[in-house]
């Protein structure tokens, strides 16, 4: 298949006002989508919903996409700032042909991007994104005399809240819990506090004052230390920390310790297993999840399947094989019985539901999973030749793989977006795996430089 140019592992993303995150590209994308959705003979006009996070650049991109869509006769519904999973849900709930989320997720405010959902609420497969690129670069459609309409949906947040509340048990509530809620000054800054208030929680709210430039700035899922301190200082029962588009969650226990994403994956998997809702007794995660996750779940008869990094690839595997639950160690939790993409608030609610049913604290529950020590090397490289073309490094990787056996693993790959080598080694002894990771990184870089010279 031809390589995609605009689209990466999660839609189109980059620095706002610089290619490809420009109003010109968004206008072209809007026109291509407007033409595309009207190819279905059942559609007279085509309907596209658009949500966004709180980045300043979102206004211009929203307007450019809307203009392109309307110029091709498609109708647009603006949903305003809402989490990415809300846009996925509302795409289906409103029977739209396409859903667009304008966001760069956990990136700093200078960046922005667009995630695209199909009418089923799932992110578009690579093949469909390639089709769109062809229409953008080589438009094969003519200007139409039809003009679409743009309307704003004022109750979109309420519709999403109703959906979230339907996920938990009917008698679920948060009365008596003091919760530190960090919204990252992002897309969930309104809906998350409102939801938890409605459930009866006493809230200490952080990151709910977006100004267009403070999204993810020293706050949110990539910076949980601020929320950790507030949990400790206030004696809160736990902390819930979201990222800029709220498709991932980080939980903090009552002692102020961050619950690793893999621990959360294991806790929810075990809960779903006891409820009889873990189809095929299998969890899907990415190659970045800790090896300890596999070991712990295997002891409970749960299998683990790994995919490439990116929640879209987790979802693809789940759909292919009929699995119900999966996620990433970064905090994406995906429940195919309930949603179509990672949902931070849904994950938090189900974890809190588990706490309520088990009558345990987060610190007590997290002891169910023992993570294996890991060492990661992220190193700049002058080029990215296939590892198979580096015989010395390949031999060293094979040697380490043999030494670790069933006690650990090694993963060596290049970054998909940067000239970087990523080496991950997991095993029982931290000092040994640190030496292994450094030796592999040094070997690969030296061999690349030798080839270039």
Coordinates of C-alpha atoms in Angstrom, one line a residue, residues 115-409:
X115 CA -8.7 12.6 14.3
X116 CA -11.3 11.2 12.0
X117 CA -14.1 8.8 13.0
X118 CA -16.3 6.8 10.6
X119 CA -20.1 6.5 11.0
X120 CA -19.5 3.5 13.3
X121 CA -17.5 5.6 15.7
X122 CA -14.2 3.9 15.0
X123 CA -11.1 5.7 13.7
X124 CA -10.6 5.3 10.0
X125 CA -8.3 2.4 8.8
X126 CA -5.1 3.3 7.0
X127 CA -6.6 2.5 3.6
X128 CA -9.4 5.0 4.1
X129 CA -7.0 7.7 5.2
X130 CA -5.0 7.0 2.1
X131 CA -8.1 7.5 0.0
X132 CA -8.6 10.9 1.6
X133 CA -5.0 11.9 0.9
X134 CA -5.5 11.1 -2.7
X135 CA -8.6 13.4 -2.8
X136 CA -6.7 16.2 -1.1
X137 CA -3.6 16.0 -3.3
X138 CA -5.4 15.1 -6.5
X139 CA -9.0 16.4 -6.3
X140 CA -11.2 14.5 -8.8
X141 CA -14.4 16.2 -7.9
X142 CA -16.1 19.3 -9.3
X143 CA -17.5 22.3 -7.5
X144 CA -21.1 21.9 -6.5
X145 CA -24.0 24.4 -6.4
X146 CA -25.1 23.0 -3.1
X147 CA -24.1 24.8 0.1
X148 CA -24.2 23.1 3.5
X149 CA -25.3 24.4 6.8
X150 CA -23.5 24.8 10.1
X151 CA -25.3 24.5 13.5
X152 CA -24.1 24.3 17.0
X153 CA -25.3 21.4 19.3
X154 CA -25.8 22.9 22.8
X155 CA -26.6 19.7 24.6
X156 CA -23.7 17.6 23.3
X157 CA -22.0 17.4 26.8
X158 CA -25.2 16.2 28.4
X159 CA -25.6 13.4 25.8
X160 CA -22.1 12.3 26.5
X161 CA -22.6 12.4 30.3
X162 CA -25.8 10.2 30.0
X163 CA -23.7 7.7 28.0
X164 CA -21.0 7.6 30.7
X165 CA -23.5 7.2 33.5
X166 CA -25.0 4.2 31.7
X167 CA -21.7 2.3 32.0
X168 CA -21.7 1.9 35.7
X169 CA -24.0 -0.1 37.9
X170 CA -27.4 1.6 38.6
X171 CA -26.6 2.1 42.3
X172 CA -23.1 3.5 41.6
X173 CA -22.2 6.8 43.4
X174 CA -19.2 8.7 44.7
X175 CA -20.8 10.1 47.9
X176 CA -18.2 10.3 50.7
X177 CA -15.2 10.4 48.3
X178 CA -12.9 13.3 48.1
X179 CA -11.4 13.3 44.6
X180 CA -8.7 15.5 43.1
X181 CA -9.6 16.0 39.5
X182 CA -7.1 17.3 37.0
X183 CA -8.6 18.2 33.6
X184 CA -5.3 19.3 32.0
X185 CA -6.9 22.6 31.0
X186 CA -8.2 20.6 28.1
X187 CA -11.3 19.2 26.5
X188 CA -12.9 17.7 29.6
X189 CA -12.7 20.9 31.7
X190 CA -16.5 21.3 31.8
X191 CA -17.9 17.8 31.4
X192 CA -15.6 15.9 33.9
X193 CA -16.3 18.1 37.0
X194 CA -20.0 18.1 36.1
X195 CA -20.1 14.3 35.8
X196 CA -18.4 13.6 39.1
X197 CA -20.4 16.3 41.0
X198 CA -23.6 14.6 39.7
X199 CA -22.3 11.3 41.2
X200 CA -21.9 13.0 44.6
X201 CA -18.1 13.3 44.8
X202 CA -16.4 16.1 46.8
X203 CA -14.1 17.6 44.2
X204 CA -10.8 19.5 44.3
X205 CA -10.6 20.6 40.7
X206 CA -7.3 21.4 38.9
X207 CA -6.7 22.4 35.3
X208 CA -10.2 23.6 34.5
X209 CA -9.3 27.2 33.5
X210 CA -8.2 26.9 29.9
X211 CA -6.9 30.1 28.2
X212 CA -6.0 28.6 24.8
X213 CA -2.3 28.2 25.6
X214 CA -2.1 26.3 28.9
X215 CA -3.4 22.9 27.8
X216 CA -1.2 20.2 29.2
X217 CA 1.3 22.8 30.6
X218 CA 2.9 21.2 33.6
X219 CA -0.4 19.6 34.4
X220 CA -2.5 16.6 33.2
X221 CA -1.6 13.0 32.5
X222 CA 2.0 13.7 31.5
X223 CA 2.6 15.8 34.7
X224 CA 0.7 14.1 37.5
X225 CA 3.1 15.4 40.2
X226 CA 0.9 18.5 40.8
X227 CA -2.2 16.3 41.5
X228 CA -0.1 13.9 43.6
X229 CA 0.9 16.7 45.9
X230 CA -2.7 17.9 46.3
X231 CA -3.9 14.4 47.1
X232 CA -1.3 14.1 49.8
X233 CA -1.9 17.6 51.2
X234 CA -5.7 17.4 51.3
X235 CA -6.1 13.8 52.4
X236 CA -8.1 13.0 49.3
X237 CA -9.2 9.4 48.6
X238 CA -7.7 9.4 45.1
X239 CA -6.8 11.5 42.1
X240 CA -8.1 11.4 38.5
X241 CA -5.8 12.9 36.0
X242 CA -6.8 13.4 32.3
X243 CA -4.8 14.5 29.3
X244 CA -5.7 17.3 26.9
X245 CA -8.4 15.4 24.9
X246 CA -9.3 13.1 27.9
X247 CA -8.9 9.8 26.0
X248 CA -6.5 8.6 28.7
X249 CA -6.5 8.6 32.4
X250 CA -3.9 8.4 35.2
X251 CA -5.1 7.4 38.7
X252 CA -3.4 8.4 42.0
X253 CA -4.0 6.4 45.1
X254 CA -4.7 7.9 48.6
X255 CA -1.0 7.9 49.5
X256 CA -0.2 10.0 46.5
X257 CA 1.3 7.2 44.3
X258 CA 0.6 7.1 40.6
X259 CA -1.1 3.8 39.6
X260 CA 0.8 2.6 36.5
X261 CA -1.3 2.2 33.4
X262 CA -0.5 -1.5 33.2
X263 CA -1.7 -2.0 36.8
X264 CA -5.0 -0.3 35.8
X265 CA -5.2 -2.6 32.8
X266 CA -4.7 -5.7 35.0
X267 CA -7.2 -4.5 37.7
X268 CA -10.0 -3.9 35.1
X269 CA -9.2 -7.1 33.3
X270 CA -9.6 -9.2 36.5
X271 CA -12.8 -7.4 37.3
X272 CA -14.2 -8.0 33.9
X273 CA -13.2 -11.7 34.2
X274 CA -15.1 -12.1 37.5
X275 CA -18.1 -10.4 35.8
X276 CA -18.0 -12.8 32.9
X277 CA -17.4 -9.9 30.5
X278 CA -13.8 -10.6 29.4
X279 CA -14.4 -12.3 26.1
X280 CA -12.1 -15.1 25.3
X281 CA -10.3 -14.3 28.5
X282 CA -7.9 -12.1 26.6
X283 CA -6.6 -8.6 27.0
X284 CA -5.0 -6.6 24.1
X285 CA -2.2 -4.2 24.8
X286 CA 0.8 -2.7 22.9
X287 CA 4.4 -3.8 22.7
X288 CA 5.1 -1.1 25.3
X289 CA 3.2 -2.8 28.2
X290 CA 5.2 -4.2 31.0
X291 CA 6.1 -7.9 30.8
X292 CA 4.8 -8.2 34.4
X293 CA 1.3 -7.7 33.0
X294 CA 1.5 -10.9 31.0
X295 CA 3.0 -12.8 33.9
X296 CA 0.4 -11.7 36.4
X297 CA -2.6 -12.2 34.1
X298 CA -1.4 -15.6 33.0
X299 CA -1.6 -16.7 36.6
X300 CA -5.4 -16.0 36.4
X301 CA -5.9 -17.7 33.1
X302 CA -5.9 -14.5 31.1
X303 CA -4.1 -14.3 27.8
X304 CA -2.3 -11.2 26.5
X305 CA -2.0 -10.1 22.8
X306 CA 0.3 -7.3 21.8
X307 CA 0.0 -4.8 18.9
X308 CA 2.0 -1.9 17.6
X309 CA 1.9 1.3 19.7
X310 CA -1.3 3.3 19.2
X311 CA -4.8 2.7 20.6
X312 CA -6.1 2.4 17.0
X313 CA -4.1 -0.8 16.5
X314 CA -5.4 -2.2 19.8
X315 CA -8.9 -1.5 18.6
X316 CA -8.2 -3.1 15.3
X317 CA -7.0 -6.4 17.0
X318 CA -10.0 -6.3 19.3
X319 CA -12.5 -6.0 16.5
X320 CA -10.7 -8.7 14.4
X321 CA -10.9 -11.3 17.1
X322 CA -13.9 -10.3 19.1
X323 CA -12.1 -9.2 22.3
X324 CA -13.9 -6.9 24.7
X325 CA -11.1 -5.1 26.6
X326 CA -7.6 -3.6 25.8
X327 CA -5.5 -0.6 26.2
X328 CA -2.1 1.0 26.5
X329 CA 0.2 1.5 29.4
X330 CA -0.1 5.3 28.8
X331 CA -3.6 5.2 30.2
X332 CA -5.8 4.4 27.2
X333 CA -8.5 2.0 28.3
X334 CA -10.9 0.6 25.6
X335 CA -14.1 -1.2 26.3
X336 CA -15.6 -2.4 23.0
X337 CA -18.8 -3.3 24.6
X338 CA -19.2 0.4 25.6
X339 CA -17.2 2.5 23.3
X340 CA -15.0 2.6 20.2
X341 CA -11.8 4.4 21.4
X342 CA -9.8 5.1 24.5
X343 CA -11.9 7.0 27.1
X344 CA -10.3 8.4 30.2
X345 CA -13.6 9.2 32.0
X346 CA -15.1 5.8 31.2
X347 CA -12.0 4.1 32.5
X348 CA -12.0 6.2 35.7
X349 CA -15.7 5.4 36.3
X350 CA -15.2 1.6 35.9
X351 CA -12.2 1.7 38.2
X352 CA -14.2 3.6 40.8
X353 CA -17.0 1.1 40.4
X354 CA -14.5 -1.7 41.1
X355 CA -13.3 0.1 44.3
X356 CA -16.9 0.5 45.5
X357 CA -17.7 -3.2 44.9
X358 CA -14.5 -4.5 46.4
X359 CA -14.6 -2.0 49.3
X360 CA -10.9 -1.5 48.9
X361 CA -8.6 1.5 48.3
X362 CA -6.5 2.0 45.2
X363 CA -3.3 1.3 47.2
X364 CA -4.7 -2.1 48.3
X365 CA -5.9 -3.1 44.8
X366 CA -2.6 -2.2 43.0
X367 CA -0.7 -4.9 44.9
X368 CA -2.4 -7.5 42.6
X369 CA 0.2 -6.7 39.9
X370 CA 4.0 -6.7 40.3
X371 CA 5.6 -4.8 37.5
X372 CA 9.0 -6.0 36.1
X373 CA 12.0 -3.7 36.2
X374 CA 12.6 -2.0 32.8
X375 CA 15.3 0.1 31.2
X376 CA 14.6 2.4 28.3
X377 CA 17.1 4.1 26.0
X378 CA 15.9 6.8 23.6
X379 CA 18.8 7.9 21.4
X380 CA 19.1 10.2 18.4
X381 CA 20.4 8.4 15.3
X382 CA 21.7 9.9 12.0
X383 CA 19.6 7.5 9.9
X384 CA 17.1 4.6 10.4
X385 CA 18.3 1.6 8.4
X386 CA 16.4 -1.7 9.0
X387 CA 17.8 -3.5 12.0
X388 CA 18.2 -6.6 9.8
X389 CA 20.9 -4.6 8.0
X390 CA 22.9 -4.2 11.2
X391 CA 24.5 -7.7 11.7
X392 CA 26.5 -6.9 14.8
X393 CA 23.6 -5.3 16.6
X394 CA 21.2 -8.0 15.4
X395 CA 23.5 -10.7 16.9
X396 CA 23.7 -8.8 20.2
X397 CA 19.9 -8.5 20.4
X398 CA 19.5 -12.2 19.7
X399 CA 22.1 -13.0 22.4
X400 CA 20.2 -10.9 25.0
X401 CA 16.9 -12.4 23.9
X402 CA 18.3 -15.9 24.6
X403 CA 19.8 -14.8 28.0
X404 CA 16.5 -13.3 29.1
X405 CA 14.4 -16.3 28.0
X406 CA 11.0 -16.4 29.7
X407 CA 12.3 -14.0 32.4
X408 CA 12.1 -10.9 30.4
X409 CA 12.2 -9.3 26.9

